[in-house]
mmCIF file of C-alpha atoms in Angstrom:
data_model
loop_
_atom_site.group_PDB
_atom_site.id
_atom_site.type_symbol
_atom_site.label_atom_id
_atom_site.label_comp_id
_atom_site.label_asym_id
_atom_site.label_seq_id
_atom_site.Cartn_x
_atom_site.Cartn_y
_atom_site.Cartn_z
ATOM 1 C CA MET A 180 -0.010 0.052 -0.012
ATOM 2 C CA SER A 181 1.422 3.276 -0.912
ATOM 3 C CA GLY A 182 1.627 6.022 1.652
ATOM 4 C CA ILE A 183 -0.584 9.067 1.778
ATOM 5 C CA ARG A 184 1.244 12.236 0.717
ATOM 6 C CA ARG A 185 -1.714 14.657 1.375
ATOM 7 C CA PHE A 186 -5.555 14.578 1.590
ATOM 8 C CA THR A 187 -8.599 16.890 1.327
ATOM 9 C CA THR A 188 -11.575 16.568 3.561
ATOM 10 C CA ASP A 189 -14.906 18.189 2.449
ATOM 11 C CA TYR A 190 -18.518 17.942 2.875
ATOM 12 C CA VAL A 191 -20.574 17.041 -0.180
ATOM 13 C CA ALA A 192 -24.159 18.163 0.181
ATOM 14 C CA VAL A 193 -25.498 15.995 -2.594
ATOM 15 C CA GLU A 194 -24.199 12.914 -0.816
ATOM 16 C CA ASP A 195 -24.614 14.411 2.742
ATOM 17 C CA ARG A 196 -21.320 12.670 3.504
ATOM 18 C CA ILE A 197 -17.708 13.636 4.084
ATOM 19 C CA ARG A 198 -15.375 12.913 1.277
ATOM 20 C CA LEU A 199 -11.566 12.268 1.826
ATOM 21 C CA SER A 200 -9.596 12.709 -1.337
ATOM 22 C CA LEU A 201 -6.304 11.135 -0.727
ATOM 23 C CA GLU A 202 -3.254 11.623 -2.790
ATOM 24 C CA ARG A 203 -0.806 8.701 -2.483
ATOM 25 C CA SER A 204 2.886 8.919 -2.857
ATOM 26 C CA ASP A 205 2.626 7.027 -6.278
ATOM 27 C CA GLY A 206 0.493 9.875 -7.583
ATOM 28 C CA THR A 207 -2.819 7.940 -7.482
ATOM 29 C CA VAL A 208 -5.851 9.432 -5.882
ATOM 30 C CA ARG A 209 -8.337 7.496 -3.761
ATOM 31 C CA ILE A 210 -11.664 8.832 -2.578
ATOM 32 C CA LEU A 211 -13.029 7.568 0.692
ATOM 33 C CA TRP A 212 -16.650 8.334 1.791
ATOM 34 C CA LEU A 213 -17.447 8.812 5.422
ATOM 35 C CA THR A 214 -21.028 8.725 6.887
ATOM 36 C CA ARG A 215 -22.126 10.938 9.719
ATOM 37 C CA PRO A 216 -22.804 8.081 12.237
ATOM 38 C CA LEU A 217 -19.306 6.747 11.633
ATOM 39 C CA LEU A 218 -17.671 10.161 11.857
ATOM 40 C CA ASN A 219 -19.692 10.880 15.133
ATOM 41 C CA LYS A 220 -18.009 7.862 16.720
ATOM 42 C CA LEU A 221 -14.556 8.754 15.428
ATOM 43 C CA ALA A 222 -14.628 12.503 16.224
ATOM 44 C CA ALA A 223 -15.712 11.694 19.785
ATOM 45 C CA ARG A 224 -12.860 9.158 20.185
ATOM 46 C CA LEU A 225 -10.323 11.603 18.675
ATOM 47 C CA ILE A 226 -11.514 14.424 20.945
ATOM 48 C CA GLU A 227 -11.131 12.118 24.006
ATOM 49 C CA ARG A 228 -7.556 11.423 23.007
ATOM 50 C CA VAL A 229 -6.759 15.092 22.589
ATOM 51 C CA ASP A 230 -8.453 16.026 25.865
ATOM 52 C CA ALA A 231 -6.535 13.258 27.698
ATOM 53 C CA ALA A 232 -3.196 14.578 26.390
ATOM 54 C CA VAL A 233 -3.636 17.786 28.324
ATOM 55 C CA SER A 234 -3.674 17.029 31.989
ATOM 56 C CA THR A 235 -4.511 19.665 34.547
ATOM 57 C CA ASP A 236 -6.349 19.929 37.788
ATOM 58 C CA ARG A 237 -8.085 23.189 36.927
ATOM 59 C CA PRO A 238 -10.744 22.836 34.136
ATOM 60 C CA LEU A 239 -10.796 26.402 33.087
ATOM 61 C CA THR A 240 -6.966 26.412 32.658
ATOM 62 C CA SER A 241 -7.443 23.152 30.657
ATOM 63 C CA GLY A 242 -10.099 24.651 28.349
ATOM 64 C CA VAL A 243 -8.126 27.805 27.782
ATOM 65 C CA ARG A 244 -4.905 25.735 27.143
ATOM 66 C CA GLN A 245 -6.793 23.486 24.594
ATOM 67 C CA ARG A 246 -8.222 26.513 22.816
ATOM 68 C CA PHE A 247 -4.816 27.994 22.474
ATOM 69 C CA VAL A 248 -3.237 24.851 21.233
ATOM 70 C CA GLN A 249 -6.079 24.207 18.739
ATOM 71 C CA GLN A 250 -5.910 27.697 17.337
ATOM 72 C CA ALA A 251 -2.090 27.466 17.016
ATOM 73 C CA ALA A 252 -2.389 24.074 15.205
ATOM 74 C CA GLU A 253 -5.001 25.447 12.826
ATOM 75 C CA ALA A 254 -3.178 28.561 12.142
ATOM 76 C CA SER A 255 -0.078 26.640 11.221
ATOM 77 C CA LEU A 256 -2.035 24.725 8.533
ATOM 78 C CA LYS A 257 -0.699 25.844 5.091
ATOM 79 C CA PRO A 258 -3.269 26.419 2.353
ATOM 80 C CA GLN A 259 -2.609 24.269 -0.726
ATOM 81 C CA GLU A 260 -4.578 23.215 -3.748
ATOM 82 C CA PRO A 261 -7.191 20.515 -2.873
ATOM 83 C CA VAL A 262 -6.605 16.883 -3.793
ATOM 84 C CA ARG A 263 -8.989 16.013 -6.721
ATOM 85 C CA PRO A 264 -8.944 13.112 -9.139
ATOM 86 C CA GLY A 265 -7.670 14.169 -12.495
ATOM 87 C CA GLY A 266 -8.513 13.087 -16.045
ATOM 88 C CA SER A 267 -5.667 10.442 -16.394
ATOM 89 C CA THR A 268 -6.185 6.803 -15.645
ATOM 90 C CA ARG A 269 -3.496 7.031 -12.951
ATOM 91 C CA GLN A 270 -5.363 9.892 -11.395
ATOM 92 C CA ALA A 271 -8.962 8.484 -11.922
ATOM 93 C CA GLY A 272 -9.661 8.099 -8.236
ATOM 94 C CA VAL A 273 -11.086 4.953 -6.804
ATOM 95 C CA ALA A 274 -14.055 5.712 -4.497
ATOM 96 C CA MET A 275 -14.936 3.447 -1.540
ATOM 97 C CA LEU A 276 -17.260 3.614 1.387
ATOM 98 C CA VAL A 277 -15.600 3.414 4.736
ATOM 99 C CA THR A 278 -17.632 1.037 6.958
ATOM 100 C CA SER A 279 -15.388 1.043 10.072
ATOM 101 C CA ILE A 280 -12.371 2.908 11.495
ATOM 102 C CA GLY A 281 -9.568 1.719 13.627
ATOM 103 C CA LEU A 282 -7.030 3.604 15.699
ATOM 104 C CA ARG A 283 -3.478 2.376 16.196
ATOM 105 C CA ASP A 284 -0.905 4.233 18.457
ATOM 106 C CA GLY A 285 2.778 4.168 17.924
ATOM 107 C CA GLN A 286 5.845 6.261 18.298
ATOM 108 C CA GLY A 287 4.021 9.522 18.859
ATOM 109 C CA VAL A 288 1.844 9.033 16.022
ATOM 110 C CA LEU A 289 -1.945 8.039 15.888
ATOM 111 C CA THR A 290 -2.715 6.080 12.820
ATOM 112 C CA VAL A 291 -6.376 6.169 11.653
ATOM 113 C CA GLU A 292 -7.200 3.067 9.719
ATOM 114 C CA PHE A 293 -10.134 3.520 7.215
ATOM 115 C CA LYS A 294 -11.707 0.097 6.472
ATOM 116 C CA GLY A 295 -14.130 -1.375 4.075
ATOM 117 C CA GLY A 296 -15.277 -4.493 5.913
ATOM 118 C CA ASP A 297 -12.359 -6.091 7.423
ATOM 119 C CA GLN A 298 -9.860 -4.651 4.786
ATOM 120 C CA VAL A 299 -7.861 -1.572 5.573
ATOM 121 C CA LEU A 300 -8.466 0.659 2.562
ATOM 122 C CA GLU A 301 -6.025 3.440 3.774
ATOM 123 C CA ALA A 302 -4.093 4.317 6.892
ATOM 124 C CA ALA A 303 -3.431 7.959 7.708
ATOM 125 C CA PRO A 304 -0.773 8.708 10.430
ATOM 126 C CA PHE A 305 -1.419 11.838 12.481
ATOM 127 C CA THR A 306 0.985 13.692 14.833
ATOM 128 C CA GLY A 307 -0.680 15.619 17.719
ATOM 129 C CA GLU A 308 -0.701 18.804 15.744
ATOM 130 C CA ALA A 309 -1.902 17.177 12.428
ATOM 131 C CA LEU A 310 -4.792 15.494 14.449
ATOM 132 C CA ARG A 311 -5.928 18.863 15.918
ATOM 133 C CA GLN A 312 -5.764 20.330 12.320
ATOM 134 C CA TRP A 313 -7.990 17.483 11.070
ATOM 135 C CA LEU A 314 -10.364 17.828 13.879
ATOM 136 C CA GLY A 315 -10.653 21.543 12.975
ATOM 137 C CA VAL A 316 -11.458 20.739 9.375
ATOM 138 C CA LEU A 317 -13.916 18.070 10.454
ATOM 139 C CA TYR A 318 -15.717 20.651 12.625
ATOM 140 C CA LYS A 319 -16.026 23.032 9.823
ATOM 141 C CA CYS A 320 -17.434 20.278 7.510
ATOM 142 C CA TYR A 321 -20.044 19.451 10.319
ATOM 143 C CA CYS A 322 -20.902 23.181 10.350
ATOM 144 C CA HIS A 323 -21.077 23.326 6.503
ATOM 145 C CA GLY A 324 -23.416 20.275 6.491
ATOM 146 C CA GLY A 325 -25.645 21.452 9.273
ATOM 147 C CA TRP A 326 -24.561 18.392 11.286
ATOM 148 C CA GLY A 327 -24.850 18.840 15.049
ATOM 149 C CA GLY A 328 -22.840 16.973 17.649
ATOM 150 C CA ASP A 329 -22.873 17.487 21.330
ATOM 151 C CA PHE A 330 -19.348 15.859 21.501
ATOM 152 C CA TRP A 331 -17.681 18.995 20.003
ATOM 153 C CA PRO A 332 -15.759 20.618 22.988
ATOM 154 C CA GLY A 333 -15.757 24.413 23.710
ATOM 155 C CA TRP A 334 -12.092 24.682 22.689
ATOM 156 C CA ILE A 335 -12.769 23.739 18.992
ATOM 157 C CA THR A 336 -15.821 25.819 18.482
ATOM 158 C CA PRO A 337 -14.920 29.383 17.227
ATOM 159 C CA ASP A 338 -17.684 31.388 19.054
ATOM 160 C CA ARG A 339 -17.276 30.415 22.591
ATOM 161 C CA SER A 340 -16.322 32.903 25.239
ATOM 162 C CA LEU A 341 -14.091 32.012 28.091
ATOM 163 C CA ALA A 342 -17.269 32.023 30.396
ATOM 164 C CA ASP A 343 -18.934 29.531 28.065
ATOM 165 C CA MET A 344 -15.826 27.307 28.120
ATOM 166 C CA ALA A 345 -15.700 27.360 31.923
ATOM 167 C CA ARG A 346 -19.338 26.196 32.079
ATOM 168 C CA MET A 347 -18.630 23.409 29.603
ATOM 169 C CA ASN A 348 -15.611 21.976 31.462
#
């Protein structure tokens, strides 16, 4: 399996799903479709991991620190052209529905395994900062799709005041 060079995550209204367009190191593009119920479970698990990584005995301090680290991670995300399948056969873009997701820890990296049945379709490694960046992108996709989710913490939502964050922690 070729490694992932970069990917684009976006909400597709006509499908009411999230599309991951993955550019692999060999230049091929693969499209993975993610449903809302599957993403709800994944996002909640990823948020739990990020929350657990910041330990503190004062909830307000934790929420403020989380918001700061989240904003810094999102600000460091460099804009680039989105990954899209092209016209050539090599770039045609195989599309598959993700039916389950596995998480694997190792050497400071969390690998998200996107599966179709029992088969791993793609495996995307995330550092702590990259995971935060992707959570920010997923949150924006949820907003764009009008999807709710009571699992989104105050530190990832853009319009929360410190007082709101203190009540949520």
